[in-house]
């Protein structure tokens, strides 16, 4: 434990604690990259802009960051005491079934969107694929975060857990 002002902060240096912190912090990277990628894709789609190397790199970084988050999450799924709670309770059902299902679906959408954008040669079609698939993934992630705040009163929409 370390002292910070009048508060004592307990540091969890277990594998679970480290992964939980990594997963909790990495989500901001995924979220920011996803928002920026969707905004750029919408601007490219509706503005009929060229698809640049910068667009491609942003989309790949978004994809890779989401997959890293998935790996953190899958390990946590098996280590977390939250997934051991009964499914009959809202908090147990959320962490055991809803969170993982929605987040895997979001990552599938990101993966499919990136793959589809690679297969087309038209720049506007590339932007359109990214905008639709990454946009849907972003909606699913926002819905999952909202559901989390309803199921687990200790969590806030943008708070670090």
Coordinates of N, CA, C and O in Angstrom, one line a residue:
X1 N 0.8 -1.2 0.0 CA 0.0 0.0 0.0 C 0.9 1.2 0.0 O 1.9 1.3 0.6
X2 N 0.4 2.2 -0.7 CA 1.1 3.5 -0.7 C 0.1 4.6 -0.2 O -1.1 4.5 -0.4
X3 N 0.7 5.7 0.3 CA -0.1 6.8 0.8 C -0.2 7.8 -0.3 O 0.8 8.2 -0.9
X4 N -1.3 8.4 -0.5 CA -1.5 9.5 -1.4 C -2.4 10.5 -0.7 O -3.7 10.3 -0.6
X5 N -1.9 11.5 -0.2 CA -2.6 12.5 0.6 C -3.2 11.8 1.9 O -2.4 11.2 2.6
X6 N -4.5 11.8 2.0 CA -5.1 11.2 3.2 C -5.6 9.8 2.9 O -6.3 9.2 3.7
X7 N -5.4 9.3 1.7 CA -5.9 8.0 1.2 C -4.8 7.0 1.1 O -3.7 7.3 0.8
X8 N -5.1 5.8 1.4 CA -4.2 4.7 1.2 C -4.7 4.0 -0.1 O -5.8 3.7 -0.2
X9 N -3.7 3.7 -1.0 CA -4.1 3.1 -2.2 C -3.5 1.7 -2.2 O -2.3 1.5 -2.0
X10 N -4.3 0.7 -2.4 CA -3.9 -0.7 -2.4 C -3.6 -1.1 -3.8 O -4.4 -0.9 -4.7
X11 N -2.4 -1.5 -4.1 CA -2.0 -1.9 -5.5 C -2.1 -3.4 -5.6 O -1.5 -4.2 -4.8
X12 N -2.9 -3.9 -6.6 CA -3.1 -5.3 -6.8 C -2.1 -5.7 -7.9 O -2.2 -5.4 -9.1
X13 N -1.0 -6.4 -7.4 CA 0.1 -6.8 -8.3 C -0.1 -8.2 -8.7 O 0.8 -8.8 -9.2
X14 N -1.3 -8.8 -8.5 CA -1.5 -10.2 -9.0 C -1.7 -10.1 -10.5 O -1.9 -9.1 -11.1
X15 N -1.7 -11.3 -11.2 CA -1.9 -11.4 -12.6 C -3.3 -10.8 -12.9 O -3.4 -10.0 -13.9
X16 N -4.3 -11.1 -12.1 CA -5.6 -10.6 -12.4 C -5.6 -9.1 -12.3 O -6.2 -8.4 -13.1
X17 N -5.0 -8.5 -11.3 CA -5.0 -7.1 -11.1 C -4.3 -6.4 -12.2 O -4.7 -5.3 -12.7
X18 N -3.2 -6.9 -12.6 CA -2.4 -6.3 -13.7 C -3.2 -6.3 -15.0 O -3.3 -5.3 -15.7
X19 N -3.8 -7.5 -15.3 CA -4.6 -7.6 -16.6 C -5.8 -6.8 -16.5 O -6.2 -6.2 -17.5
X20 N -6.4 -6.7 -15.4 CA -7.6 -5.8 -15.2 C -7.3 -4.4 -15.5 O -8.0 -3.7 -16.2
X21 N -6.2 -3.9 -14.9 CA -5.7 -2.6 -15.2 C -5.4 -2.3 -16.6 O -5.7 -1.3 -17.2
X22 N -4.7 -3.3 -17.2 CA -4.4 -3.2 -18.7 C -5.6 -3.1 -19.5 O -5.7 -2.3 -20.4
X23 N -6.6 -4.0 -19.2 CA -7.8 -4.1 -20.0 C -8.6 -2.8 -19.8 O -9.2 -2.2 -20.7
X24 N -8.6 -2.3 -18.6 CA -9.4 -1.1 -18.2 C -8.7 0.2 -18.9 O -9.5 1.0 -19.4
X25 N -7.4 0.3 -19.0 CA -6.8 1.4 -19.6 C -6.7 1.3 -21.1 O -6.9 2.3 -21.8
X26 N -6.5 0.1 -21.6 CA -6.4 -0.1 -23.1 C -7.8 0.2 -23.8 O -7.8 0.6 -25.0
X27 N -8.9 0.1 -23.1 CA -10.2 0.4 -23.7 C -10.2 1.8 -24.3 O -10.9 2.1 -25.2
X28 N -9.5 2.8 -23.6 CA -9.5 4.1 -24.1 C -8.8 4.2 -25.4 O -9.3 5.0 -26.3
X29 N -7.8 3.5 -25.6 CA -7.0 3.5 -26.9 C -8.0 2.9 -28.0 O -8.1 3.5 -29.0
X30 N -8.6 1.8 -27.7 CA -9.5 1.2 -28.7 C -10.6 2.2 -29.0 O -11.0 2.4 -30.2
X31 N -11.2 2.8 -28.0 CA -12.4 3.6 -28.2 C -12.0 4.9 -29.0 O -12.7 5.2 -30.0
X32 N -10.9 5.5 -28.7 CA -10.4 6.7 -29.4 C -10.1 6.4 -30.8 O -10.5 7.1 -31.8
X33 N -9.3 5.3 -31.1 CA -9.0 4.9 -32.4 C -10.3 4.6 -33.2 O -10.4 4.9 -34.4
X34 N -11.2 3.9 -32.6 CA -12.5 3.5 -33.3 C -13.3 4.8 -33.7 O -13.8 4.9 -34.8
X35 N -13.4 5.7 -32.7 CA -14.1 7.0 -33.0 C -13.4 7.7 -34.2 O -14.1 8.2 -35.1
X36 N -12.1 7.9 -34.1 CA -11.4 8.6 -35.2 C -11.5 7.9 -36.5 O -11.8 8.5 -37.5
X37 N -11.4 6.5 -36.5 CA -11.6 5.8 -37.8 C -13.0 5.9 -38.3 O -13.1 6.1 -39.6
X38 N -14.0 5.9 -37.5 CA -15.4 6.1 -38.0 C -15.6 7.5 -38.6 O -16.1 7.7 -39.7
X39 N -15.1 8.5 -37.9 CA -15.2 9.9 -38.4 C -14.5 10.0 -39.7 O -15.0 10.6 -40.7
X40 N -13.2 9.5 -39.8 CA -12.5 9.6 -41.1 C -13.2 8.9 -42.2 O -13.2 9.3 -43.3
X41 N -13.7 7.7 -41.9 CA -14.4 6.9 -42.9 C -15.7 7.6 -43.4 O -16.0 7.6 -44.6
X42 N -16.4 8.2 -42.4 CA -17.6 8.9 -42.8 C -17.3 10.1 -43.7 O -17.9 10.4 -44.7
X43 N -16.2 10.8 -43.3 CA -15.8 12.0 -44.1 C -15.3 11.5 -45.5 O -15.6 12.2 -46.5
X44 N -14.6 10.4 -45.6 CA -14.1 9.9 -46.8 C -15.3 9.4 -47.7 O -15.3 9.6 -48.9
X45 N -16.3 8.7 -47.1 CA -17.4 8.2 -47.8 C -18.3 9.3 -48.4 O -18.5 9.3 -49.6
X46 N -18.7 10.2 -47.5 CA -19.6 11.3 -48.0 C -18.9 12.4 -48.7 O -19.5 13.1 -49.5
X47 N -17.6 12.5 -48.4 CA -16.8 13.5 -49.1 C -16.2 13.0 -50.4 O -15.5 13.7 -51.1
X48 N -16.4 11.7 -50.7 CA -15.8 11.1 -51.8 C -14.3 11.3 -51.9 O -13.8 11.6 -53.0
X49 N -13.6 11.1 -50.8 CA -12.2 11.3 -50.7 C -11.4 10.1 -51.1 O -11.9 9.0 -51.0
X50 N -10.1 10.3 -51.4 CA -9.3 9.1 -51.7 C -9.0 8.4 -50.4 O -9.0 8.9 -49.3
X51 N -8.7 7.1 -50.5 CA -8.3 6.3 -49.4 C -6.8 6.3 -49.3 O -6.1 5.8 -50.2
X52 N -6.3 6.9 -48.3 CA -4.8 7.1 -48.1 C -4.2 6.0 -47.3 O -4.8 5.2 -46.7
X53 N -2.9 6.0 -47.4 CA -2.1 5.1 -46.5 C -2.3 5.4 -45.0 O -2.4 4.5 -44.2
X54 N -2.6 6.7 -44.7 CA -2.9 7.0 -43.3 C -4.2 6.4 -42.9 O -4.4 6.0 -41.8
X55 N -5.2 6.4 -43.8 CA -6.5 5.7 -43.5 C -6.3 4.3 -43.2 O -6.8 3.7 -42.3
X56 N -5.5 3.6 -44.1 CA -5.2 2.2 -44.0 C -4.6 1.9 -42.6 O -5.0 1.0 -41.9
X57 N -3.6 2.7 -42.3 CA -2.8 2.5 -41.0 C -3.7 2.7 -39.8 O -3.7 1.9 -38.9
X58 N -4.6 3.7 -39.8 CA -5.5 4.0 -38.7 C -6.4 2.8 -38.6 O -6.6 2.3 -37.4
X59 N -6.9 2.2 -39.7 CA -7.8 1.1 -39.6 C -7.1 -0.1 -39.1 O -7.7 -0.9 -38.3
X60 N -5.9 -0.3 -39.5 CA -5.1 -1.5 -39.0 C -4.8 -1.3 -37.5 O -4.9 -2.3 -36.7
X61 N -4.4 -0.1 -37.1 CA -4.1 0.1 -35.7 C -5.4 -0.1 -34.8 O -5.3 -0.7 -33.7
X62 N -6.5 0.3 -35.4 CA -7.8 0.1 -34.7 C -8.1 -1.4 -34.5 O -8.4 -1.9 -33.4
X63 N -7.9 -2.1 -35.6 CA -8.1 -3.6 -35.6 C -7.2 -4.3 -34.6 O -7.6 -5.1 -33.8
X64 N -5.9 -3.9 -34.7 CA -4.9 -4.6 -33.8 C -5.2 -4.2 -32.3 O -5.1 -5.1 -31.4
X65 N -5.5 -3.0 -32.0 CA -5.8 -2.6 -30.6 C -7.0 -3.3 -30.1 O -7.1 -3.7 -29.0
X66 N -8.0 -3.5 -31.0 CA -9.3 -4.2 -30.6 C -8.9 -5.7 -30.3 O -9.4 -6.3 -29.3
X67 N -8.0 -6.3 -31.1 CA -7.7 -7.7 -30.9 C -6.8 -7.8 -29.6 O -6.9 -8.8 -28.9
X68 N -6.0 -6.9 -29.3 CA -5.2 -6.9 -28.0 C -6.2 -6.8 -26.9 O -6.1 -7.6 -25.9
X69 N -7.2 -5.9 -27.0 CA -8.2 -5.8 -25.9 C -8.9 -7.1 -25.7 O -9.2 -7.5 -24.6
X70 N -9.2 -7.8 -26.8 CA -9.9 -9.1 -26.8 C -9.0 -10.1 -26.0 O -9.6 -10.9 -25.2
X71 N -7.8 -10.1 -26.3 CA -6.9 -11.1 -25.6 C -6.9 -10.8 -24.1 O -7.0 -11.7 -23.3
X72 N -6.7 -9.5 -23.7 CA -6.8 -9.2 -22.3 C -8.1 -9.7 -21.7 O -8.2 -10.3 -20.6
X73 N -9.2 -9.4 -22.4 CA -10.6 -9.7 -22.0 C -10.8 -11.2 -21.8 O -11.4 -11.7 -20.9
X74 N -10.3 -12.0 -22.8 CA -10.5 -13.5 -22.7 C -9.7 -14.1 -21.5 O -10.3 -14.9 -20.8
X75 N -8.5 -13.6 -21.2 CA -7.8 -14.1 -20.0 C -8.6 -13.7 -18.8 O -8.8 -14.5 -17.9
X76 N -9.0 -12.4 -18.7 CA -9.8 -11.9 -17.6 C -11.1 -12.7 -17.4 O -11.5 -13.0 -16.2
X77 N -11.7 -13.1 -18.5 CA -12.9 -13.9 -18.4 C -12.8 -15.1 -17.5 O -13.6 -15.5 -16.7
X78 N -11.6 -15.8 -17.6 CA -11.4 -17.0 -16.9 C -10.8 -16.8 -15.5 O -10.9 -17.6 -14.7
X79 N -10.3 -15.6 -15.2 CA -9.7 -15.2 -13.9 C -10.7 -14.5 -13.0 O -10.5 -14.5 -11.8
X80 N -11.6 -13.8 -13.6 CA -12.4 -12.8 -12.9 C -13.4 -13.5 -11.9 O -14.1 -14.4 -12.3
X81 N -13.5 -13.0 -10.7 CA -14.6 -13.5 -9.8 C -16.0 -13.0 -10.3 O -17.0 -13.7 -9.9
X82 N -16.0 -12.0 -11.1 CA -17.3 -11.6 -11.6 C -18.0 -12.6 -12.5 O -19.2 -12.7 -12.6
X83 N -17.2 -13.4 -13.2 CA -17.8 -14.4 -14.1 C -18.2 -15.7 -13.3 O -18.8 -16.6 -13.9
X84 N -17.9 -15.7 -12.0 CA -18.3 -16.8 -11.2 C -19.6 -16.6 -10.5 O -20.2 -17.4 -9.9
X85 N -20.1 -15.3 -10.6 CA -21.4 -15.0 -10.0 C -22.5 -15.7 -10.7 O -22.4 -16.0 -11.9
X86 N -23.7 -15.9 -10.1 CA -24.8 -16.6 -10.7 C -25.4 -15.8 -11.8 O -25.5 -14.6 -11.7
X87 N -25.8 -16.5 -12.9 CA -26.4 -15.8 -14.1 C -27.7 -15.3 -13.7 O -28.3 -14.5 -14.5
X88 N -28.3 -15.7 -12.7 CA -29.7 -15.2 -12.3 C -29.6 -13.7 -11.8 O -30.6 -13.1 -11.7
X89 N -28.4 -13.3 -11.4 CA -28.2 -11.9 -10.9 C -27.7 -11.1 -12.1 O -27.0 -11.6 -13.0
X90 N -28.2 -9.9 -12.2 CA -27.9 -9.0 -13.4 C -26.4 -8.8 -13.6 O -25.9 -8.9 -14.7
X91 N -25.7 -8.6 -12.5 CA -24.3 -8.4 -12.6 C -23.5 -9.6 -13.1 O -22.6 -9.6 -13.9
X92 N -23.9 -10.8 -12.6 CA -23.3 -12.1 -13.1 C -23.6 -12.3 -14.5 O -22.8 -12.7 -15.3
X93 N -24.9 -12.1 -14.9 CA -25.3 -12.3 -16.3 C -24.5 -11.4 -17.2 O -24.1 -11.8 -18.3
X94 N -24.4 -10.1 -16.8 CA -23.7 -9.2 -17.7 C -22.3 -9.6 -17.9 O -21.8 -9.7 -19.0
X95 N -21.5 -9.9 -16.8 CA -20.1 -10.2 -17.0 C -19.9 -11.6 -17.6 O -18.9 -11.8 -18.3
X96 N -20.8 -12.5 -17.3 CA -20.6 -13.9 -17.7 C -21.0 -14.1 -19.2 O -20.4 -14.8 -19.9
X97 N -22.1 -13.4 -19.6 CA -22.6 -13.6 -21.0 C -22.7 -12.4 -21.9 O -22.2 -12.4 -23.0
X98 N -23.3 -11.3 -21.3 CA -23.6 -10.2 -22.2 C -22.3 -9.4 -22.6 O -22.2 -9.1 -23.8
X99 N -21.4 -9.1 -21.7 CA -20.3 -8.3 -22.0 C -19.4 -9.0 -23.1 O -19.0 -8.5 -24.1
X100 N -19.1 -10.3 -22.8 CA -18.2 -11.0 -23.7 C -18.8 -11.2 -25.1 O -18.2 -11.0 -26.1
X101 N -20.1 -11.5 -25.1 CA -20.8 -11.7 -26.4 C -20.8 -10.4 -27.2 O -20.5 -10.4 -28.4
X102 N -21.2 -9.3 -26.6 CA -21.3 -8.0 -27.4 C -19.9 -7.6 -27.8 O -19.7 -7.1 -29.0
X103 N -18.9 -7.7 -27.0 CA -17.6 -7.3 -27.4 C -17.0 -8.2 -28.4 O -16.3 -7.6 -29.4
X104 N -17.2 -9.5 -28.4 CA -16.7 -10.3 -29.5 C -17.4 -10.0 -30.8 O -16.8 -9.9 -31.8
X105 N -18.7 -9.7 -30.7 CA -19.4 -9.3 -31.9 C -18.8 -8.0 -32.5 O -18.7 -7.8 -33.7
X106 N -18.5 -7.0 -31.6 CA -17.9 -5.8 -32.0 C -16.6 -6.0 -32.7 O -16.3 -5.4 -33.8
X107 N -15.8 -6.9 -32.2 CA -14.5 -7.2 -32.8 C -14.6 -7.9 -34.1 O -13.8 -7.7 -35.0
X108 N -15.6 -8.8 -34.2 CA -15.9 -9.4 -35.5 C -16.3 -8.4 -36.5 O -15.8 -8.4 -37.7
X109 N -17.1 -7.4 -36.1 CA -17.5 -6.4 -37.1 C -16.3 -5.6 -37.5 O -16.1 -5.2 -38.7
X110 N -15.4 -5.2 -36.6 CA -14.1 -4.5 -37.0 C -13.3 -5.3 -37.9 O -12.8 -4.8 -38.9
X111 N -13.2 -6.6 -37.6 CA -12.3 -7.5 -38.5 C -12.9 -7.6 -39.9 O -12.2 -7.6 -40.9
X112 N -14.2 -7.9 -39.9 CA -14.9 -8.0 -41.2 C -14.8 -6.7 -42.0 O -14.6 -6.7 -43.2
X113 N -15.1 -5.6 -41.3 CA -15.0 -4.3 -42.0 C -13.6 -4.0 -42.6 O -13.5 -3.6 -43.8
X114 N -12.6 -4.3 -41.9 CA -11.2 -4.2 -42.4 C -11.0 -5.1 -43.5 O -10.4 -4.7 -44.5
X115 N -11.4 -6.3 -43.4 CA -11.2 -7.3 -44.5 C -11.9 -6.9 -45.8 O -11.4 -7.0 -46.9
X116 N -13.2 -6.5 -45.6 CA -14.0 -6.1 -46.8 C -13.4 -4.8 -47.5 O -13.4 -4.7 -48.7
X117 N -12.8 -3.9 -46.7 CA -12.3 -2.7 -47.2 C -11.0 -3.0 -48.1 O -10.7 -2.3 -49.0
X118 N -10.3 -4.1 -47.7 CA -9.1 -4.5 -48.5 C -9.5 -5.1 -49.8 O -8.7 -5.0 -50.8
X119 N -10.7 -5.7 -49.9 CA -11.1 -6.4 -51.1 C -11.6 -5.5 -52.2 O -11.6 -5.9 -53.4
X120 N -12.0 -4.3 -51.9 CA -12.5 -3.4 -52.9 C -11.4 -2.4 -53.3 O -10.5 -2.1 -52.5
X121 N -11.5 -2.0 -54.6 CA -10.4 -1.1 -55.1 C -10.9 0.4 -55.0 O -10.1 1.3 -55.0
X122 N -12.2 0.6 -55.0 CA -12.7 2.0 -55.1 C -12.6 2.6 -53.7 O -13.0 2.0 -52.6
X123 N -12.0 3.8 -53.6 CA -11.7 4.5 -52.4 C -13.0 4.8 -51.6 O -13.0 4.6 -50.3
X124 N -14.0 5.2 -52.2 CA -15.3 5.5 -51.5 C -15.9 4.2 -50.9 O -16.4 4.2 -49.8
X125 N -15.8 3.1 -51.6 CA -16.3 1.8 -51.1 C -15.5 1.4 -49.9 O -16.0 0.8 -49.0
X126 N -14.2 1.6 -49.9 CA -13.3 1.3 -48.8 C -13.8 2.1 -47.5 O -14.0 1.5 -46.5
X127 N -14.0 3.4 -47.7 CA -14.5 4.3 -46.6 C -15.9 3.8 -46.2 O -16.1 3.8 -44.9
X128 N -16.7 3.5 -47.1 CA -18.1 3.0 -46.8 C -18.0 1.7 -45.9 O -18.7 1.6 -44.9
X129 N -17.2 0.8 -46.3 CA -17.1 -0.5 -45.5 C -16.6 -0.2 -44.1 O -17.2 -0.7 -43.1
X130 N -15.6 0.6 -44.0 CA -15.1 1.0 -42.7 C -16.1 1.7 -41.9 O -16.4 1.4 -40.7
X131 N -16.8 2.7 -42.5 CA -17.8 3.5 -41.7 C -18.9 2.6 -41.2 O -19.3 2.7 -40.1
X132 N -19.4 1.7 -42.0 CA -20.5 0.8 -41.6 C -20.1 -0.2 -40.6 O -20.7 -0.3 -39.5
X133 N -19.1 -0.9 -40.8 CA -18.7 -2.0 -39.9 C -18.1 -1.5 -38.6 O -18.4 -1.9 -37.5
X134 N -17.2 -0.5 -38.7 CA -16.6 0.1 -37.5 C -17.6 0.9 -36.7 O -17.6 0.9 -35.5
X135 N -18.5 1.5 -37.5 CA -19.6 2.3 -36.9 C -20.5 1.4 -36.1 O -20.9 1.7 -34.9
X136 N -20.9 0.3 -36.6 CA -21.7 -0.7 -35.9 C -21.0 -1.2 -34.7 O -21.6 -1.4 -33.6
X137 N -19.7 -1.5 -34.8 CA -18.9 -2.0 -33.7 C -18.9 -0.9 -32.6 O -19.1 -1.2 -31.4
X138 N -18.8 0.3 -32.9 CA -18.8 1.4 -32.0 C -20.2 1.5 -31.2 O -20.2 1.7 -30.0
X139 N -21.2 1.3 -32.0 CA -22.6 1.3 -31.4 C -22.7 0.2 -30.4 O -23.2 0.4 -29.2
X140 N -22.2 -1.0 -30.8 CA -22.3 -2.2 -29.9 C -21.5 -1.9 -28.6 O -21.9 -2.3 -27.5
X141 N -20.3 -1.3 -28.7 CA -19.5 -1.0 -27.6 C -20.1 0.0 -26.6 O -20.1 -0.2 -25.4
X142 N -20.7 1.0 -27.2 CA -21.4 2.0 -26.4 C -22.6 1.4 -25.7 O -22.8 1.6 -24.5
X143 N -23.3 0.6 -26.3 CA -24.5 -0.1 -25.7 C -24.0 -1.0 -24.6 O -24.6 -1.1 -23.5
X144 N -22.9 -1.8 -24.8 CA -22.3 -2.7 -23.8 C -21.9 -1.9 -22.6 O -22.1 -2.3 -21.4
X145 N -21.3 -0.7 -22.8 CA -20.8 0.1 -21.7 C -22.1 0.6 -20.9 O -22.1 0.6 -19.6
X146 N -23.1 1.0 -21.6 CA -24.3 1.5 -20.9 C -24.9 0.3 -20.1 O -25.4 0.5 -19.0
X147 N -25.0 -0.8 -20.7 CA -25.5 -2.0 -20.0 C -24.7 -2.3 -18.8 O -25.3 -2.7 -17.7
X148 N -23.4 -2.1 -18.8 CA -22.5 -2.4 -17.7 C -22.9 -1.4 -16.5 O -23.0 -1.9 -15.4
X149 N -23.1 -0.2 -16.8 CA -23.5 0.8 -15.8 C -24.8 0.5 -15.1 O -25.0 0.8 -14.0
X150 N -25.7 -0.2 -15.9 CA -27.0 -0.6 -15.3 C -26.9 -1.9 -14.5 O -27.6 -2.0 -13.5
X151 N -26.1 -2.8 -14.9 CA -25.9 -4.1 -14.2 C -25.0 -4.0 -13.0 O -25.2 -4.7 -12.0
X152 N -24.0 -3.1 -13.1 CA -23.0 -3.0 -12.0 C -22.9 -1.6 -11.6 O -22.3 -0.8 -12.2
X153 N -23.6 -1.3 -10.5 CA -23.6 0.1 -10.0 C -22.3 0.7 -9.6 O -22.1 1.9 -9.4
X154 N -21.3 -0.2 -9.4 CA -19.9 0.3 -9.0 C -19.2 0.9 -10.2 O -18.1 1.5 -10.1
X155 N -19.7 0.7 -11.4 CA -19.0 1.1 -12.7 C -19.7 2.4 -13.2 O -20.9 2.6 -13.1
X156 N -18.9 3.3 -13.8 CA -19.4 4.5 -14.4 C -19.1 4.4 -15.9 O -18.3 3.6 -16.3
X157 N -19.7 5.2 -16.7 CA -19.6 5.2 -18.2 C -18.2 5.3 -18.6 O -17.7 4.5 -19.4
X158 N -17.4 6.3 -18.1 CA -16.1 6.4 -18.5 C -15.1 6.2 -17.4 O -13.9 6.5 -17.6
X159 N -15.5 5.8 -16.3 CA -14.7 5.6 -15.1 C -13.7 4.4 -15.3 O -14.0 3.4 -15.9
X160 N -12.6 4.5 -14.6 CA -11.7 3.4 -14.6 C -12.1 2.4 -13.6 O -12.4 2.8 -12.4
X161 N -12.2 1.2 -13.9 CA -12.7 0.2 -13.0 C -11.6 -0.6 -12.3 O -10.5 -0.6 -12.8

